[in-house]
């Protein structure tokens, strides 16, 4: 018998992210009906307070809140940049680092630019070999009843020195500063979408999540 694929809502209003996550799962061959929050119907949904101290806590808060709000299974991720020389900062406040984690109504481009400037300023004088960094992505699948699965992906590299970075037009966030390991020649923003979807922290977390999504289809 044909069974319909369960709808899984991706807990983001960011169309870049929805597209990226769809592309990654379709490359892995996971059959799902993946909808962005804006496509889920019944919205707009109140944004939960991401008060967690870790990526996992925030991803779980988002996944459960949106699963309850939409009545669908929900996939949420929380991700950010950890820089060793800055004791793991910006970490959970990566997207609002320039304002110490506060939402101040800056648009995404201004925020990215100011975040990037702060990181370069704080790393001033730190030599290349001590500029190791990674993007971390924790992805959580939840239903209205709670957590179903959690996966973690990382993407290793280092923050370039001013003059060699920022470079590249493809990425967003810290991608133009991030030199991809092991060659450290291209920034994250110079990778093609296909390369990024093979290498990135989010791609890795999605690939690890794929069997959990597949398991749901067989259960229903």
Short mmCIF file of C-alpha atoms in Angstrom, two decimals:
data_model
loop_
_atom_site.label_atom_id
_atom_site.label_comp_id
_atom_site.label_asym_id
_atom_site.label_seq_id
_atom_site.Cartn_x
_atom_site.Cartn_y
_atom_site.Cartn_z
CA UNK A 1 0.00 0.00 0.00
CA UNK A 2 1.11 3.56 -0.65
CA UNK A 3 1.65 5.38 2.54
CA UNK A 4 1.98 9.10 2.61
CA UNK A 5 5.22 10.54 3.87
CA UNK A 6 4.94 12.20 7.22
CA UNK A 7 5.37 15.94 7.12
CA UNK A 8 8.46 17.15 8.90
CA UNK A 9 8.73 20.85 9.63
CA UNK A 10 12.18 22.43 9.54
CA UNK A 11 12.23 24.89 12.42
CA UNK A 12 13.55 27.91 10.60
CA UNK A 13 12.15 30.87 8.73
CA UNK A 14 15.50 31.30 6.95
CA UNK A 15 14.91 30.26 3.32
CA UNK A 16 18.69 29.63 2.81
CA UNK A 17 18.61 27.04 5.55
CA UNK A 18 15.41 25.34 4.38
CA UNK A 19 16.88 25.00 0.88
CA UNK A 20 20.22 23.73 2.20
CA UNK A 21 18.63 21.11 4.47
CA UNK A 22 16.28 19.90 1.71
CA UNK A 23 19.20 19.58 -0.70
CA UNK A 24 21.28 17.60 1.81
CA UNK A 25 18.49 15.12 2.63
CA UNK A 26 17.59 14.65 -1.00
CA UNK A 27 21.25 13.90 -1.81
CA UNK A 28 21.19 11.22 0.90
CA UNK A 29 17.96 9.87 -0.58
CA UNK A 30 15.78 10.37 2.50
CA UNK A 31 12.16 10.53 1.35
CA UNK A 32 10.39 13.17 3.42
CA UNK A 33 8.00 16.00 3.03
CA UNK A 34 10.15 18.75 4.48
CA UNK A 35 8.44 22.09 4.97
CA UNK A 36 9.87 25.36 6.22
CA UNK A 37 8.02 27.04 9.09
CA UNK A 38 6.52 29.53 6.64
CA UNK A 39 5.00 26.65 4.64
CA UNK A 40 3.63 24.73 7.60
CA UNK A 41 0.26 26.49 7.72
CA UNK A 42 -1.31 27.94 10.86
CA UNK A 43 1.56 30.37 11.44
CA UNK A 44 3.17 32.70 12.15
CA UNK A 45 4.33 30.76 15.21
CA UNK A 46 5.75 32.47 18.29
CA UNK A 47 9.51 32.10 18.49
CA UNK A 48 10.56 30.13 21.56
CA UNK A 49 13.11 31.71 23.87
CA UNK A 50 16.45 30.08 23.06
CA UNK A 51 17.70 30.28 26.60
CA UNK A 52 19.94 27.20 26.45
CA UNK A 53 23.63 27.33 27.31
CA UNK A 54 24.47 24.73 24.64
CA UNK A 55 23.63 24.07 20.99
CA UNK A 56 21.81 20.88 22.06
CA UNK A 57 19.63 22.67 24.59
CA UNK A 58 18.61 25.33 22.06
CA UNK A 59 17.93 22.84 19.27
CA UNK A 60 15.74 20.80 21.62
CA UNK A 61 13.82 23.88 22.82
CA UNK A 62 13.11 24.85 19.18
CA UNK A 63 12.21 21.37 17.95
CA UNK A 64 9.73 20.64 20.75
CA UNK A 65 8.17 24.12 20.71
CA UNK A 66 7.56 24.06 16.96
CA UNK A 67 6.41 20.43 17.00
CA UNK A 68 3.76 21.43 19.55
CA UNK A 69 2.84 24.61 17.68
CA UNK A 70 2.53 22.94 14.26
CA UNK A 71 1.35 19.49 15.36
CA UNK A 72 4.01 17.93 13.09
CA UNK A 73 7.32 16.26 13.60
CA UNK A 74 9.93 18.93 13.69
CA UNK A 75 13.60 19.11 12.80
CA UNK A 76 15.59 21.91 14.43
CA UNK A 77 19.24 22.66 14.54
CA UNK A 78 21.38 25.01 16.48
CA UNK A 79 24.75 25.77 15.10
CA UNK A 80 27.59 28.15 15.47
CA UNK A 81 31.28 28.78 15.35
CA UNK A 82 33.72 27.75 18.08
CA UNK A 83 37.16 29.36 18.02
CA UNK A 84 39.78 27.67 20.18
CA UNK A 85 41.79 30.85 20.89
CA UNK A 86 38.58 32.52 22.15
CA UNK A 87 37.74 29.64 24.54
CA UNK A 88 35.02 28.36 22.20
CA UNK A 89 33.35 31.72 21.58
CA UNK A 90 31.18 32.87 19.88
CA UNK A 91 29.45 29.48 20.37
CA UNK A 92 25.73 29.64 21.08
CA UNK A 93 25.64 33.40 20.48
CA UNK A 94 27.31 33.12 17.04
CA UNK A 95 24.51 34.82 15.14
CA UNK A 96 24.36 37.78 17.56
CA UNK A 97 27.97 37.89 18.70
CA UNK A 98 28.44 41.60 18.01
CA UNK A 99 25.70 42.41 20.54
CA UNK A 100 26.69 39.72 23.10
CA UNK A 101 23.74 37.55 22.12
CA UNK A 102 21.04 40.23 22.19
CA UNK A 103 18.57 40.68 19.36
CA UNK A 104 18.73 44.36 18.36
CA UNK A 105 16.79 44.35 15.11
CA UNK A 106 19.85 44.60 12.84
CA UNK A 107 19.30 42.93 9.50
CA UNK A 108 21.19 39.70 8.79
CA UNK A 109 23.78 41.29 6.50
CA UNK A 110 24.69 44.04 8.97
CA UNK A 111 24.85 41.47 11.74
CA UNK A 112 27.09 39.10 9.76
CA UNK A 113 29.42 41.97 8.93
CA UNK A 114 29.64 43.25 12.52
CA UNK A 115 30.02 39.72 13.95
CA UNK A 116 32.87 39.08 11.51
CA UNK A 117 34.58 42.34 12.47
CA UNK A 118 34.40 41.45 16.16
CA UNK A 119 35.96 38.01 15.59
CA UNK A 120 38.84 39.48 13.56
CA UNK A 121 39.38 42.18 16.17
CA UNK A 122 39.52 39.66 19.03
CA UNK A 123 41.98 37.48 17.08
CA UNK A 124 44.25 40.41 16.17
CA UNK A 125 47.87 39.28 16.44
CA UNK A 126 47.01 35.58 16.91
CA UNK A 127 49.15 33.58 14.42
CA UNK A 128 47.55 31.34 11.77
CA UNK A 129 48.32 28.06 13.56
CA UNK A 130 46.49 29.24 16.68
CA UNK A 131 43.34 30.31 14.80
CA UNK A 132 41.75 26.83 14.71
CA UNK A 133 37.96 26.90 14.60
CA UNK A 134 35.02 24.70 13.78
CA UNK A 135 31.40 25.07 12.93
CA UNK A 136 29.24 22.80 15.09
CA UNK A 137 25.68 21.76 14.31
CA UNK A 138 23.41 19.87 16.67
CA UNK A 139 20.25 18.63 14.97
CA UNK A 140 17.23 17.43 16.88
CA UNK A 141 14.13 15.59 15.71
CA UNK A 142 11.14 15.92 18.02
CA UNK A 143 7.41 15.37 18.08
CA UNK A 144 4.85 17.11 20.28
CA UNK A 145 5.66 14.48 22.97
CA UNK A 146 9.36 15.28 23.02
CA UNK A 147 12.80 14.37 21.75
CA UNK A 148 13.19 11.55 19.19
CA UNK A 149 16.83 11.85 18.05
CA UNK A 150 19.85 14.12 18.28
CA UNK A 151 22.91 14.24 15.99
CA UNK A 152 26.10 16.34 15.88
CA UNK A 153 28.19 17.44 12.91
CA UNK A 154 31.38 19.49 12.78
CA UNK A 155 33.24 21.32 10.02
CA UNK A 156 36.90 21.99 10.81
CA UNK A 157 39.00 24.94 9.69
CA UNK A 158 40.56 28.12 10.91
CA UNK A 159 39.88 31.83 10.85
CA UNK A 160 42.01 33.54 8.21
CA UNK A 161 44.09 36.64 8.92
CA UNK A 162 42.88 40.00 7.63
CA UNK A 163 44.09 40.42 4.07
CA UNK A 164 43.48 36.76 3.20
CA UNK A 165 39.88 37.04 4.44
CA UNK A 166 37.02 37.90 4.07
CA UNK A 167 36.66 36.15 0.69
CA UNK A 168 33.88 34.56 -1.30
CA UNK A 169 30.30 35.30 -2.33
CA UNK A 170 28.45 32.04 -1.62
CA UNK A 171 28.19 31.68 2.10
CA UNK A 172 26.58 33.62 4.89
CA UNK A 173 27.55 34.27 8.49
CA UNK A 174 31.21 33.55 9.20
CA UNK A 175 31.82 31.61 5.95
CA UNK A 176 33.95 34.38 4.36
CA UNK A 177 36.43 34.25 7.31
CA UNK A 178 36.58 30.46 7.60
CA UNK A 179 39.43 28.66 5.80
CA UNK A 180 38.39 25.05 5.25
CA UNK A 181 40.67 22.29 6.62
CA UNK A 182 42.86 20.50 5.68
CA UNK A 183 44.14 22.74 2.86
CA UNK A 184 43.11 26.13 4.34
CA UNK A 185 43.05 27.58 0.80
CA UNK A 186 39.33 28.18 0.21
CA UNK A 187 36.91 29.91 2.55
CA UNK A 188 33.49 28.48 3.32
CA UNK A 189 32.05 31.27 1.15
CA UNK A 190 34.12 30.11 -1.85
CA UNK A 191 32.76 26.56 -1.81
CA UNK A 192 30.06 25.72 -4.31
CA UNK A 193 26.72 24.84 -2.69
CA UNK A 194 27.33 21.20 -3.68
CA UNK A 195 30.74 21.12 -1.97
CA UNK A 196 29.41 22.85 1.11
CA UNK A 197 26.54 20.38 1.32
CA UNK A 198 29.09 17.57 1.27
CA UNK A 199 31.50 19.04 3.85
CA UNK A 200 29.53 21.22 6.20
CA UNK A 201 28.62 20.68 9.85
CA UNK A 202 24.93 20.83 8.92
CA UNK A 203 25.43 18.27 6.14
CA UNK A 204 27.11 15.90 8.58
CA UNK A 205 24.35 16.31 11.18
CA UNK A 206 21.72 15.70 8.45
CA UNK A 207 23.46 12.58 7.18
CA UNK A 208 23.53 11.19 10.71
CA UNK A 209 19.85 12.15 11.11
CA UNK A 210 18.77 10.48 7.84
CA UNK A 211 18.36 6.97 9.33
CA UNK A 212 16.20 8.40 12.14
CA UNK A 213 13.90 10.03 9.58
CA UNK A 214 13.81 6.81 7.56
CA UNK A 215 12.87 4.85 10.70
CA UNK A 216 9.82 7.05 11.20
CA UNK A 217 8.55 6.28 7.72
CA UNK A 218 8.70 2.56 8.39
CA UNK A 219 6.91 2.93 11.74
CA UNK A 220 3.91 4.85 10.49
#
